[in-house]
mmCIF file of C-alpha atoms in Angstrom:
data_model
loop_
_atom_site.group_PDB
_atom_site.id
_atom_site.type_symbol
_atom_site.label_atom_id
_atom_site.label_comp_id
_atom_site.label_asym_id
_atom_site.label_seq_id
_atom_site.Cartn_x
_atom_site.Cartn_y
_atom_site.Cartn_z
ATOM 1 C CA ILE D 61 6.339 7.574 11.895
ATOM 2 C CA LYS D 62 2.728 8.789 11.744
ATOM 3 C CA ARG D 63 2.716 8.884 7.930
ATOM 4 C CA CYS D 64 4.249 5.395 7.799
ATOM 5 C CA ARG D 65 1.492 4.185 10.091
ATOM 6 C CA ASP D 66 -1.165 5.800 7.843
ATOM 7 C CA GLY D 67 0.215 4.029 4.779
ATOM 8 C CA GLN D 68 0.542 0.717 6.590
ATOM 9 C CA LYS D 69 -3.022 0.996 7.883
ATOM 10 C CA ALA D 70 -4.328 1.610 4.350
ATOM 11 C CA ALA D 71 -2.489 -1.515 3.082
ATOM 12 C CA LYS D 72 -3.835 -3.629 5.961
ATOM 13 C CA GLN D 73 -7.378 -2.362 5.368
ATOM 14 C CA SER D 74 -6.965 -3.217 1.704
ATOM 15 C CA ILE D 75 -6.286 -6.836 2.655
ATOM 16 C CA PHE D 76 -9.321 -6.838 4.938
ATOM 17 C CA ALA D 77 -11.442 -5.437 2.105
ATOM 18 C CA LEU D 78 -10.273 -8.261 -0.152
ATOM 19 C CA HIS D 79 -11.314 -10.795 2.481
ATOM 20 C CA ARG D 80 -14.788 -9.204 2.406
ATOM 21 C CA GLY D 81 -14.836 -9.268 -1.402
ATOM 22 C CA ASP D 82 -14.745 -5.475 -1.749
ATOM 23 C CA LYS D 83 -12.409 -5.106 -4.730
ATOM 24 C CA ALA D 84 -13.110 -1.425 -5.331
ATOM 25 C CA LYS D 85 -12.351 -0.461 -1.713
ATOM 26 C CA SER D 86 -9.161 -2.530 -1.830
ATOM 27 C CA GLU D 87 -8.003 -0.733 -5.019
ATOM 28 C CA LYS D 88 -8.702 2.656 -3.410
ATOM 29 C CA LEU D 89 -6.725 1.743 -0.290
ATOM 30 C CA ILE D 90 -3.783 0.342 -2.299
ATOM 31 C CA GLN D 91 -3.673 3.612 -4.267
ATOM 32 C CA GLU D 92 -3.843 5.570 -0.999
ATOM 33 C CA CYS D 93 -0.878 3.665 0.372
ATOM 34 C CA GLU D 94 1.115 4.108 -2.833
ATOM 35 C CA SER D 95 0.383 7.827 -2.774
ATOM 36 C CA CYS D 96 1.504 8.069 0.851
ATOM 37 C CA ILE D 97 4.793 6.378 -0.041
ATOM 38 C CA THR D 98 5.549 8.351 -3.188
ATOM 39 C CA SER D 99 4.311 11.777 -2.073
ATOM 40 C CA ASP D 100 5.032 11.840 1.636
ATOM 41 C CA LEU D 101 7.622 9.231 2.571
ATOM 42 C CA ASN D 102 10.039 8.961 -0.361
ATOM 43 C CA PRO D 103 11.142 12.636 -0.095
ATOM 44 C CA ILE D 104 11.937 12.125 3.579
ATOM 45 C CA ILE D 105 13.851 8.912 2.893
ATOM 46 C CA GLU D 106 15.847 10.616 0.119
ATOM 47 C CA GLU D 107 16.971 13.269 2.609
ATOM 48 C CA GLU D 108 17.609 10.835 5.465
ATOM 49 C CA PRO D 109 18.447 7.351 4.064
ATOM 50 C CA SER D 110 19.020 5.995 7.559
ATOM 51 C CA LEU D 111 15.225 6.243 8.134
ATOM 52 C CA ARG D 112 14.590 3.605 5.452
ATOM 53 C CA TYR D 113 14.744 0.849 8.078
ATOM 54 C CA GLY D 114 12.003 0.342 10.592
ATOM 55 C CA SER D 115 8.641 2.030 10.002
ATOM 56 C CA PHE D 116 9.262 2.786 6.326
ATOM 57 C CA SER D 117 10.262 -0.784 5.493
ATOM 58 C CA ASN D 118 7.179 -2.008 7.379
ATOM 59 C CA VAL D 119 4.810 0.029 5.221
ATOM 60 C CA LEU D 120 6.541 -1.274 2.100
ATOM 61 C CA GLU D 121 6.190 -4.856 3.333
ATOM 62 C CA GLU D 122 2.470 -4.368 4.025
ATOM 63 C CA LEU D 123 1.921 -2.818 0.597
ATOM 64 C CA VAL D 124 3.612 -5.761 -1.105
ATOM 65 C CA GLU D 125 1.442 -8.177 0.873
ATOM 66 C CA ALA D 126 -1.707 -6.305 -0.175
ATOM 67 C CA LYS D 127 -0.679 -6.207 -3.821
ATOM 68 C CA LEU D 128 0.288 -9.902 -3.864
ATOM 69 C CA PHE D 129 -3.019 -10.925 -2.306
ATOM 70 C CA TYR D 130 -4.882 -8.700 -4.771
ATOM 71 C CA ALA D 131 -2.936 -10.234 -7.656
ATOM 72 C CA TRP D 132 -3.580 -13.747 -6.376
ATOM 73 C CA LEU D 133 -7.340 -13.074 -6.268
ATOM 74 C CA HIS D 134 -7.731 -10.900 -9.388
ATOM 75 C CA GLY D 135 -4.696 -11.524 -11.593
ATOM 76 C CA LYS D 136 -3.316 -7.951 -11.349
ATOM 77 C CA ASP D 137 -1.902 -5.805 -8.570
ATOM 78 C CA GLY D 138 -4.512 -3.039 -8.085
ATOM 79 C CA SER D 139 -2.085 -0.239 -8.760
ATOM 80 C CA THR D 140 -3.245 3.092 -10.101
ATOM 81 C CA GLU D 141 -2.503 2.294 -13.732
ATOM 82 C CA GLU D 142 -4.325 -1.019 -13.691
ATOM 83 C CA ALA D 143 -7.241 0.152 -11.547
ATOM 84 C CA SER D 144 -8.052 2.927 -14.008
ATOM 85 C CA SER D 145 -7.917 0.703 -17.111
ATOM 86 C CA PRO D 146 -10.928 -1.380 -18.113
ATOM 87 C CA SER D 147 -10.841 -5.081 -17.171
#
């Protein structure tokens, strides 16, 4: 639950950064959330699929909201691949 909260917090802070116009901070936080999901949470969910509901689905929902808001403002989703390529 703690790691889910960390990922969800990063996604929420990404949205707040976008409201402040801080695109670079938002990209960093989106990448942090994605890393949390892929590195920390997915292995746990693969072992215990019943844990997918609840905290894990909440962090995914918050990440999608952050990426959609980023895309709406900047025309791309702020993911690792796009953030590292020139605009």
